[in-house]
PDB file of C-alpha atoms and ligand atoms in Angstrom:
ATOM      1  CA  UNK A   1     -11.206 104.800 106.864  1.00 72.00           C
ATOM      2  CA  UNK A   2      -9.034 101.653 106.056  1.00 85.00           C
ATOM      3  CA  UNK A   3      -8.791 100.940 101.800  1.00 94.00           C
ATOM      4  CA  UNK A   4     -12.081  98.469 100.977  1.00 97.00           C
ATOM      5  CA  UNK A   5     -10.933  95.930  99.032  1.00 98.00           C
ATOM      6  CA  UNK A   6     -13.011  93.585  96.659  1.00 98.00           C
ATOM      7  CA  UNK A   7     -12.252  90.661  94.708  1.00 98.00           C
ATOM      8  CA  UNK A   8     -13.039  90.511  90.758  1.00 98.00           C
ATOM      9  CA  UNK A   9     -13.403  86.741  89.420  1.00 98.00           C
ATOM     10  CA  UNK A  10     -12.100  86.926  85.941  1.00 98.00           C
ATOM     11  CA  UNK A  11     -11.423  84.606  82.646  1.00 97.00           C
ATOM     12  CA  UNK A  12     -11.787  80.767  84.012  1.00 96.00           C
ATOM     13  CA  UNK A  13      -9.571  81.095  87.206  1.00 98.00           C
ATOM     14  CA  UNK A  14      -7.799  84.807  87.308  1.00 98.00           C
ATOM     15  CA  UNK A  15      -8.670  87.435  89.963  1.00 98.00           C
ATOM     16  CA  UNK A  16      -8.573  91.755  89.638  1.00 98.00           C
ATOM     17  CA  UNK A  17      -8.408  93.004  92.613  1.00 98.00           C
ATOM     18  CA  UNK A  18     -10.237  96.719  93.154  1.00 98.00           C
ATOM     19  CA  UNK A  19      -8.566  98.780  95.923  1.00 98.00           C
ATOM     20  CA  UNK A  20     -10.713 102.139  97.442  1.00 98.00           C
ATOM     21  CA  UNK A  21      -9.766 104.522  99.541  1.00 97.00           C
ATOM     22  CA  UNK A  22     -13.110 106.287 100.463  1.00 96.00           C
ATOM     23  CA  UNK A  23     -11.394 109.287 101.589  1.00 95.00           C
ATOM     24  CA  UNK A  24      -9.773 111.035  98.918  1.00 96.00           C
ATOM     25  CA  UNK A  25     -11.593 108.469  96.181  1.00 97.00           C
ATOM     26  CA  UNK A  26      -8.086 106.607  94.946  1.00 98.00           C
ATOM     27  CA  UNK A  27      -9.149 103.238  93.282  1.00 98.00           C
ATOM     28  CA  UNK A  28      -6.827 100.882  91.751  1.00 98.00           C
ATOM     29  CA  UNK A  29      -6.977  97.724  90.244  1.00 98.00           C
ATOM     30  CA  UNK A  30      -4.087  94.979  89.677  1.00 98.00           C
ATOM     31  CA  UNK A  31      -4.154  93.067  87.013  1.00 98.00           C
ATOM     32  CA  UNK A  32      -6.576  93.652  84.417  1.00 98.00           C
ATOM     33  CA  UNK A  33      -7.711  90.203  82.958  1.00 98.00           C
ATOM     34  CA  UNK A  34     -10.963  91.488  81.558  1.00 98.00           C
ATOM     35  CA  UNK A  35     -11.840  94.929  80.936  1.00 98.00           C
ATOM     36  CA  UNK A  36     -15.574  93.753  81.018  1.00 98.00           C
ATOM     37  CA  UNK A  37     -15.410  92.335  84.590  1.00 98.00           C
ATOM     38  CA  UNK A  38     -13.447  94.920  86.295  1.00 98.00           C
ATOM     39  CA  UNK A  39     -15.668  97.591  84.644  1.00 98.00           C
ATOM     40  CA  UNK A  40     -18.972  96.495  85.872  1.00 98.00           C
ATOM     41  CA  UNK A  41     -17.401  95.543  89.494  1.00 98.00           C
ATOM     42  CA  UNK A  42     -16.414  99.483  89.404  1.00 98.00           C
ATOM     43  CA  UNK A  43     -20.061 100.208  87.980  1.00 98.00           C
ATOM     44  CA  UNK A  44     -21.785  98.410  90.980  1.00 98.00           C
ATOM     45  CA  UNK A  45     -19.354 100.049  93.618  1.00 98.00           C
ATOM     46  CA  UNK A  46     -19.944 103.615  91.971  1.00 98.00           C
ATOM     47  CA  UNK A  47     -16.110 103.991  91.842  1.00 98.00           C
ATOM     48  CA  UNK A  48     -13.918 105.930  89.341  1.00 98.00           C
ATOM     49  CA  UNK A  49     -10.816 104.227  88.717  1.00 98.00           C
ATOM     50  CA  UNK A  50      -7.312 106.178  89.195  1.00 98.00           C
ATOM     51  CA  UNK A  51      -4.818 103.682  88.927  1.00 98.00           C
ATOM     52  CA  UNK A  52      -4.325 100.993  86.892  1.00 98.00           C
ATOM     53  CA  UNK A  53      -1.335  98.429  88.631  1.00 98.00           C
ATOM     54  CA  UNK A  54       0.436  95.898  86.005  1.00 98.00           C
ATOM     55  CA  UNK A  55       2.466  93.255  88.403  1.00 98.00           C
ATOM     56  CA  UNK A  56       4.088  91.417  84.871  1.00 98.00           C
ATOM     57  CA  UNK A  57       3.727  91.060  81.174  1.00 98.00           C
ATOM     58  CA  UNK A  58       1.279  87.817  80.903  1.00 98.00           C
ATOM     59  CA  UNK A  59      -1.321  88.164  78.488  1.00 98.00           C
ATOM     60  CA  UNK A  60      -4.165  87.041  81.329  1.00 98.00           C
ATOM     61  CA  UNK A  61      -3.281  89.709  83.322  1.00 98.00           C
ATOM     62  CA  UNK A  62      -2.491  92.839  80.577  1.00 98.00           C
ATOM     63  CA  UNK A  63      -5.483  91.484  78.316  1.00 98.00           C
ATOM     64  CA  UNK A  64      -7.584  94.321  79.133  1.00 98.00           C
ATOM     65  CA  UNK A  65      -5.488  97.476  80.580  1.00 98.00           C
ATOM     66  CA  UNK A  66      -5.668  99.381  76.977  1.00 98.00           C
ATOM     67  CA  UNK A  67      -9.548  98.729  77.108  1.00 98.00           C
ATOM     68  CA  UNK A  68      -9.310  99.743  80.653  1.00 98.00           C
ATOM     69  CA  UNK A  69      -7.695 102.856  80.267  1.00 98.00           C
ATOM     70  CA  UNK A  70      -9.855 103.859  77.622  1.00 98.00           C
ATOM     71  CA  UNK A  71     -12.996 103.553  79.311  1.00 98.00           C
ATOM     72  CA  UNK A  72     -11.928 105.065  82.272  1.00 98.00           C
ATOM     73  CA  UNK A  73      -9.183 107.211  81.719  1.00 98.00           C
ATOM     74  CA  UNK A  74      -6.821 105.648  85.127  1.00 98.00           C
ATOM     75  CA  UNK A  75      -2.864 105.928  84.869  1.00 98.00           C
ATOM     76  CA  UNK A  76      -1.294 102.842  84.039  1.00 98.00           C
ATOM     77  CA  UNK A  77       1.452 102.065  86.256  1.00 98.00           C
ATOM     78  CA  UNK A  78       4.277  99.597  85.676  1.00 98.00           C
ATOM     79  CA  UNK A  79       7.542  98.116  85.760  1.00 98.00           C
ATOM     80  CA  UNK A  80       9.971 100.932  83.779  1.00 98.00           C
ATOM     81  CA  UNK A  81      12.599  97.508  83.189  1.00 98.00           C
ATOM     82  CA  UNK A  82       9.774  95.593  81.170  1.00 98.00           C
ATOM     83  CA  UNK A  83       8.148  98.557  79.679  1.00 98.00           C
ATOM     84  CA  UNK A  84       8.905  97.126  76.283  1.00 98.00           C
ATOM     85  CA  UNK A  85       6.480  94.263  76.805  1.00 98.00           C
ATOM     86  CA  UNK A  86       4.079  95.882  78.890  1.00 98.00           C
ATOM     87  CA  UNK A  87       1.289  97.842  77.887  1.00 98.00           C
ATOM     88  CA  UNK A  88       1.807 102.067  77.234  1.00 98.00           C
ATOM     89  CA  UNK A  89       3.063 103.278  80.806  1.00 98.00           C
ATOM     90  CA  UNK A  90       1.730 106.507  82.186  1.00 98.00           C
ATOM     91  CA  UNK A  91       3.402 106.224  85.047  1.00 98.00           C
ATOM     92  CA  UNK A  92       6.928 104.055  85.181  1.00 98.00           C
ATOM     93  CA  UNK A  93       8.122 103.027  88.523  1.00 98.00           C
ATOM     94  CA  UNK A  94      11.304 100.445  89.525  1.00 98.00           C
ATOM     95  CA  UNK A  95      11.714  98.665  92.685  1.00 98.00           C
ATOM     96  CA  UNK A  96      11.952 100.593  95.850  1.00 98.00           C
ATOM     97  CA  UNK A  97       9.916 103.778  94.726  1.00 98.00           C
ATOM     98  CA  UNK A  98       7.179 104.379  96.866  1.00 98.00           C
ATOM     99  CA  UNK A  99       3.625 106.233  94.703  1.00 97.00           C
ATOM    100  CA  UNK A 100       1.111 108.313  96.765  1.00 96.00           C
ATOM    101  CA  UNK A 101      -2.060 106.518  96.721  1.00 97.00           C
ATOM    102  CA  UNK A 102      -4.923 108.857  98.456  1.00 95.00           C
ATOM    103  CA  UNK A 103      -4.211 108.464 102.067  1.00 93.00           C
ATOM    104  CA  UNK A 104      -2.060 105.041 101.563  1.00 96.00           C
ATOM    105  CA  UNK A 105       1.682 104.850 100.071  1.00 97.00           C
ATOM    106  CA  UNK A 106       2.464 102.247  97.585  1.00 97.00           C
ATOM    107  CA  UNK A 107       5.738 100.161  97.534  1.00 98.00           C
ATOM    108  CA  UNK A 108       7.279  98.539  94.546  1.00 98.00           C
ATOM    109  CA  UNK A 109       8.795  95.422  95.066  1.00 98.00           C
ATOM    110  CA  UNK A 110      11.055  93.350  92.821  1.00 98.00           C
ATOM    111  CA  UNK A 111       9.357  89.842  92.843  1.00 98.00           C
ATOM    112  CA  UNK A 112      11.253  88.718  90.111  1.00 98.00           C
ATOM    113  CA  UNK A 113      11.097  84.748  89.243  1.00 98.00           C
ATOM    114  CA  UNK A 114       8.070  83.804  87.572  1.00 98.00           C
ATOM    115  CA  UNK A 115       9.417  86.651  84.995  1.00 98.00           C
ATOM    116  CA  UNK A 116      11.993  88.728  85.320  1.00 98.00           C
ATOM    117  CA  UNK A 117      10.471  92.241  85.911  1.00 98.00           C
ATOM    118  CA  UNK A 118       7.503  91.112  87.823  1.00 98.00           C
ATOM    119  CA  UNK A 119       6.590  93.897  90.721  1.00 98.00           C
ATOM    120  CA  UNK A 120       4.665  93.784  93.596  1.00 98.00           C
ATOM    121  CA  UNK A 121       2.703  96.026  94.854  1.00 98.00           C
ATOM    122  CA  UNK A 122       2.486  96.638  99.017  1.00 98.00           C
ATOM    123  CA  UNK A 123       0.047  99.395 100.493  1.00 98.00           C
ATOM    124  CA  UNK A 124       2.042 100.505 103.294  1.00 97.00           C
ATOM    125  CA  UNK A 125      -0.805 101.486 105.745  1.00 97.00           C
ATOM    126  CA  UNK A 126      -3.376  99.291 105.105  1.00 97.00           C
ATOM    127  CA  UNK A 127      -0.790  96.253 104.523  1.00 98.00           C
ATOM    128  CA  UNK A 128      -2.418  94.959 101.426  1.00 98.00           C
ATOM    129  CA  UNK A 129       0.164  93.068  98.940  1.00 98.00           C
ATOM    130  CA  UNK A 130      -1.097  92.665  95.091  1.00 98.00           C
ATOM    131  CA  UNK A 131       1.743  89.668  94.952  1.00 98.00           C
ATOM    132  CA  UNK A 132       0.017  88.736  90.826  1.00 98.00           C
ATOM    133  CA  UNK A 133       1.783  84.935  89.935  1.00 98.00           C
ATOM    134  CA  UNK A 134       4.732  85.634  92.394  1.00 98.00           C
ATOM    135  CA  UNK A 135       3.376  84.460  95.625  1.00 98.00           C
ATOM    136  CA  UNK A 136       0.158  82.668  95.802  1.00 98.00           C
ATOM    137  CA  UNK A 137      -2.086  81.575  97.933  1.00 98.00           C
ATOM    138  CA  UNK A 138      -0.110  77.762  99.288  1.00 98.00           C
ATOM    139  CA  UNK A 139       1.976  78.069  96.254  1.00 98.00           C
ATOM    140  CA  UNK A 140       4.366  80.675  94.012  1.00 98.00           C
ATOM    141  CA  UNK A 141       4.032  81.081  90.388  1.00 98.00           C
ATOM    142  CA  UNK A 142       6.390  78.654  88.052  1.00 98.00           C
ATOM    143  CA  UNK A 143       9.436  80.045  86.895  1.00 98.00           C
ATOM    144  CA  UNK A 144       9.313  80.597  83.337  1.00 98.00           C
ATOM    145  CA  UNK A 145      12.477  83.091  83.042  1.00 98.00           C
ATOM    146  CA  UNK A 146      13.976  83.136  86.928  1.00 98.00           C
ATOM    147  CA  UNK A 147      16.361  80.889  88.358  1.00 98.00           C
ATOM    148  CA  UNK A 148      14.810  79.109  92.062  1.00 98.00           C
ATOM    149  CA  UNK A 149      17.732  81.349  93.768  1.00 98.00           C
ATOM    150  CA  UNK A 150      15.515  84.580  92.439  1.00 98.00           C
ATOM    151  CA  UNK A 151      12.247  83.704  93.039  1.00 98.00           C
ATOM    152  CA  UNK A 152      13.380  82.622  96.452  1.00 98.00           C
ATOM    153  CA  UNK A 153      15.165  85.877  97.447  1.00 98.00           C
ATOM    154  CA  UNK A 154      11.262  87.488  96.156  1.00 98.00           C
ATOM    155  CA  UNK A 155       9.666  85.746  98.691  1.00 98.00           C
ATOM    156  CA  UNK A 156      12.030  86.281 100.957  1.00 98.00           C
ATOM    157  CA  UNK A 157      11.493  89.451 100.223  1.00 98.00           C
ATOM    158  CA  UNK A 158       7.857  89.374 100.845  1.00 98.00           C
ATOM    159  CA  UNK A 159       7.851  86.768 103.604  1.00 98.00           C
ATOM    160  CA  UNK A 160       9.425  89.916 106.177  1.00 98.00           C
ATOM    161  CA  UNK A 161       6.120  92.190 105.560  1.00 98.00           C
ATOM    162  CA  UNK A 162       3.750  92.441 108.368  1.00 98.00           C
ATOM    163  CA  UNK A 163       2.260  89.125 109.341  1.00 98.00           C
ATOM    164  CA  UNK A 164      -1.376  90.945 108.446  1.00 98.00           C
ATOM    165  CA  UNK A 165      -0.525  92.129 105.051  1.00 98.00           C
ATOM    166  CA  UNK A 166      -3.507  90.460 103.052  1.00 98.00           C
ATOM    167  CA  UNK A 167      -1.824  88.593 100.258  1.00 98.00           C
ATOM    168  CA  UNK A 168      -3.862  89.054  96.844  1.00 98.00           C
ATOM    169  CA  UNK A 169      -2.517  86.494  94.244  1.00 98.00           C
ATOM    170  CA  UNK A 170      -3.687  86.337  90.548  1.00 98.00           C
ATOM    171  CA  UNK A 171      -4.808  83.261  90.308  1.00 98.00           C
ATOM    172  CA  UNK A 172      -7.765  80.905  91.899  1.00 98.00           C
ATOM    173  CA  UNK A 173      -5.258  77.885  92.188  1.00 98.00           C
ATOM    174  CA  UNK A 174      -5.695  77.005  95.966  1.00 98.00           C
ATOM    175  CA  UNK A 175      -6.969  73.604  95.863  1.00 98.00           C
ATOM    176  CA  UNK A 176      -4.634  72.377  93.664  1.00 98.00           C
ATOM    177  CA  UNK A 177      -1.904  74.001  95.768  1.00 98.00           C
ATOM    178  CA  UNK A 178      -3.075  72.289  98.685  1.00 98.00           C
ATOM    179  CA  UNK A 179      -3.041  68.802  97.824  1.00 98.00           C
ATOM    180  CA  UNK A 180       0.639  69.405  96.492  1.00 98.00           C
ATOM    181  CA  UNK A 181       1.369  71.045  99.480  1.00 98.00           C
ATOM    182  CA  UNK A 182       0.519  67.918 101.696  1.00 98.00           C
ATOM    183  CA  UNK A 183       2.408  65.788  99.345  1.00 98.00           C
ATOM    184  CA  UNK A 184       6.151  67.580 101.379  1.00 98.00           C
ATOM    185  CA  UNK A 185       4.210  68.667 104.506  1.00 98.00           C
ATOM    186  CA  UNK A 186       1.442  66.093 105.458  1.00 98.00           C
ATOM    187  CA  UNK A 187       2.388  66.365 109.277  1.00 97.00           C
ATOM    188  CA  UNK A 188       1.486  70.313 108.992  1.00 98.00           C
ATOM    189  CA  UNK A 189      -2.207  70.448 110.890  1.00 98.00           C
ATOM    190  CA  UNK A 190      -2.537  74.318 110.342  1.00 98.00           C
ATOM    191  CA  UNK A 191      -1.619  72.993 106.287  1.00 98.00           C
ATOM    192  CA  UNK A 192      -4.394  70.208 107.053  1.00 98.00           C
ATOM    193  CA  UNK A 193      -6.834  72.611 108.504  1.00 98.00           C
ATOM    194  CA  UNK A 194      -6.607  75.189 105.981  1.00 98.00           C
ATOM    195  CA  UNK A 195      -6.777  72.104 103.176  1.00 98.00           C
ATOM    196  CA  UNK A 196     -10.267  71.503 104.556  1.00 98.00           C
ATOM    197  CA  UNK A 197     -11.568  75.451 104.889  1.00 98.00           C
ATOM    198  CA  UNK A 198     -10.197  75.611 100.811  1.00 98.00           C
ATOM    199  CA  UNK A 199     -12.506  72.497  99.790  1.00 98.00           C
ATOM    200  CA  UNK A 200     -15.667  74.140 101.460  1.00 98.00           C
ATOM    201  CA  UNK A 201     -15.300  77.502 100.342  1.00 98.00           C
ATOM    202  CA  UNK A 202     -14.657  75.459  96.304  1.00 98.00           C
ATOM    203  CA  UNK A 203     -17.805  73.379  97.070  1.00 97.00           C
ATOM    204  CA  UNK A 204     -19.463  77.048  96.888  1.00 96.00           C
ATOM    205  CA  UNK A 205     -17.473  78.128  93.995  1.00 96.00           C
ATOM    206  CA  UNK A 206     -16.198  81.038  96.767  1.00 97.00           C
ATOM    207  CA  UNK A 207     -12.723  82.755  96.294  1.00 98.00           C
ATOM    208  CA  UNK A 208     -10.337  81.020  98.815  1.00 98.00           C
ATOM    209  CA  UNK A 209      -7.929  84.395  98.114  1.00 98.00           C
ATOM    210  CA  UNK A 210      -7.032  86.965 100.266  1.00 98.00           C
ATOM    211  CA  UNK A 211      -4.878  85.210 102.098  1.00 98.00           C
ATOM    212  CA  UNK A 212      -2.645  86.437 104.867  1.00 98.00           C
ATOM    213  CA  UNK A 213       0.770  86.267 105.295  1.00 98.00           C
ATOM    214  CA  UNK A 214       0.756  84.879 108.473  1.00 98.00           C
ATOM    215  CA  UNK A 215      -1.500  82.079 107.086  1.00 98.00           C
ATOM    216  CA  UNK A 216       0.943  81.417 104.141  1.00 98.00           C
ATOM    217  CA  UNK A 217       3.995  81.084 106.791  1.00 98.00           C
ATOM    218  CA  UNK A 218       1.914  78.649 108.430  1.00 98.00           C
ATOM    219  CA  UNK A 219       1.214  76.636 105.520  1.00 98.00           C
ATOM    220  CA  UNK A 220       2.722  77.772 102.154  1.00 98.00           C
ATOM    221  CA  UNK A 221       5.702  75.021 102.282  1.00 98.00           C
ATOM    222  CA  UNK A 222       7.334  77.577  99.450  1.00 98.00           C
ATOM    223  CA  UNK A 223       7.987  79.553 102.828  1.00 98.00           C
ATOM    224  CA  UNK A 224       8.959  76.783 104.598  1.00 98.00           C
ATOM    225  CA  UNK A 225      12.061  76.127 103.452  1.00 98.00           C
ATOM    226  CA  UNK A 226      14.070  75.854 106.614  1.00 98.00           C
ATOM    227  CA  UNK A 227      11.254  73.661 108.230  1.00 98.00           C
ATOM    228  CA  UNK A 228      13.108  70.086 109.582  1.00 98.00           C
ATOM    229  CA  UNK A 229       9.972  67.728 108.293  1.00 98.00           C
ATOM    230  CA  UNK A 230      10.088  69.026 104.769  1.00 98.00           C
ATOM    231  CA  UNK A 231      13.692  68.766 104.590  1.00 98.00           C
ATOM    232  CA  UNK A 232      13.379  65.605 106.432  1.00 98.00           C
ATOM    233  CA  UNK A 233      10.841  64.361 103.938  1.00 98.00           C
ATOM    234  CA  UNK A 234      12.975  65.622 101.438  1.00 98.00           C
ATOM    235  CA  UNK A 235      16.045  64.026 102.369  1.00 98.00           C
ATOM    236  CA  UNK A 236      17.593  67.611 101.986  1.00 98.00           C
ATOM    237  CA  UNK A 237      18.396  68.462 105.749  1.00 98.00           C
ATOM    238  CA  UNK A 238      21.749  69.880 105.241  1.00 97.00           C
ATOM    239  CA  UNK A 239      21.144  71.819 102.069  1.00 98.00           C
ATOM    240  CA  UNK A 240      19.949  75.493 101.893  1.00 98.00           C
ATOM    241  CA  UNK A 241      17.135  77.042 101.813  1.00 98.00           C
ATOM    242  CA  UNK A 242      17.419  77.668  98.104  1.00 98.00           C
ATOM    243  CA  UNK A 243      18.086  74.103  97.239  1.00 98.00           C
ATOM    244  CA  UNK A 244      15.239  73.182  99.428  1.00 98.00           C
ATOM    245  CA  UNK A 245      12.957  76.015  97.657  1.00 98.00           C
ATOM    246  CA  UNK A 246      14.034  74.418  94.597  1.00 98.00           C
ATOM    247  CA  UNK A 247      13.428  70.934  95.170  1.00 98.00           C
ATOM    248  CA  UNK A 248       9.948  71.878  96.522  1.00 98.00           C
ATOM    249  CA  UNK A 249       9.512  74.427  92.850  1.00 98.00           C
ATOM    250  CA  UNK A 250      10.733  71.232  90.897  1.00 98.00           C
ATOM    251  CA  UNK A 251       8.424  68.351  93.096  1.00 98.00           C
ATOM    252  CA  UNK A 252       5.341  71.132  92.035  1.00 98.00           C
ATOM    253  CA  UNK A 253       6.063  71.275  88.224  1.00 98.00           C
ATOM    254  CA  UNK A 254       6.139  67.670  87.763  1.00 97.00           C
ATOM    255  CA  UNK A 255       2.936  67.004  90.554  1.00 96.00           C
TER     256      UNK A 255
HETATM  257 ZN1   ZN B   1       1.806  84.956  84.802  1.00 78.11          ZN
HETATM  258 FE1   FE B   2      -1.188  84.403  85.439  1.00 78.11          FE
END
């Protein structure tokens, strides 16, 4: 049986996302915005959390691990480096450890830029990535303590995973995304395409997240960096790719 995964709305525009493995019963969640949410989602599934996955320190996505825990008991797991600002750890990992998760292995990633200690998580058989405000669904999170070269080598990092991994961001920030993403790529029809299929699935107030990664190379001009039009557009065609990624990170904060 492959993990079921299912998306948790929470707060104004934050996603949990619930991760099952039906045959030993492992269920995780990453982040934990709301205790409230994430605890009836689990209460409608008929699932008893295990594992309770911290990606960074933000307040919208640790708000509600301690309330979490308590009411269900799970193992919080996070980033030993930023355990100081992190809720109590039960279980500490660093990048490159890999934790059994039921059938499924779980790799920690170093997606450090948006904060410095931000982890990923990546379920190596099922190829599920809980990427939190690192990458995002046509966009990356801003830097508030990283430098561009950082956040770039992160998603690098997470750019080489299987072009199926399903890419669950933390945030419902699509649309927005989209129309800044046209603004360096407006010759990108898959970007076009995909701009449309986001606006419908708003219109319905529908998550536009999971994404995949072979969507977001299509599209995501954070991933783009070595494509001619943007630099083209950009007047950048001789720089690198982290001058281009920050260019394109700098463009976005002032969009
Ligand atoms: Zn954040
Ligand atoms: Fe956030």
């Amino acid at each position: 049986m492959p993990l079921e995964l299912v998306t948790v709305p929470c707060l104004s525009d934050n996603y949990a996302y619930i991760l099952h493995d039906a045959d030993s019963g492992a269920t995780a969640v990453a982040d934990v915005p709301d205790a409230m949410a994430v605890e009836a989602a689990l209460k409608n599934l008929g699932w008893t959390l295990s594992h309770i996955l911290v990606t960074h320190h933000h307040d919208d996505h640790i708000g509600g691990v301690d309330a979490l825990r308590a009411a269900t008991g799970a193992k919080v797991v996070g980033n030993a480096a930023d355990a100081s600002r992190l809720p109590r750890l039960d279980i500490s990992v660093s990048p490159g450890d890999r934790l059994e998760f039921g059938t499924d292995t779980l790799e920690i990633l170093d997606v450090s830029g948006h904060t410095i200690g931000h982890i990923a998580y990546f379920f190596g058989n099922a190829h599920v990535l809980l990427s939190g405000d690192s990458l995002m669904a046509l966009g990356c999170g801003r830097l508030f303590e990283g430098t561009p070269a950082q956040m770039h080598a992160s998603l690098t990092r997470m750019a080489a995973l299987p072009d199926d991994t399903k890419i669950c961001s933390g945030h419902e920030y699509t649309q927005a995304n989209a129309r800044f993403a046209l603004s360096v790529h407006p010759d990108n029809a898959a970007l076009k395409a995909r701009a449309e299929k986001v606006n419908l699935l708003r219109k319905d107030g529908h998550p536009t997240v999971p994404t995949t990664l072979a969507e977001e190379k299509a599209t995501n001009p954070f991933l783009r960096t070595d494509d001619p039009a943007i630099r083209r557009l950009l007047g950048m065609e001789s720089a690198t790719n982290t001058e281009v990624f920050a260019e394109i990170r700098a463009r976005k904060d002032r969009f």
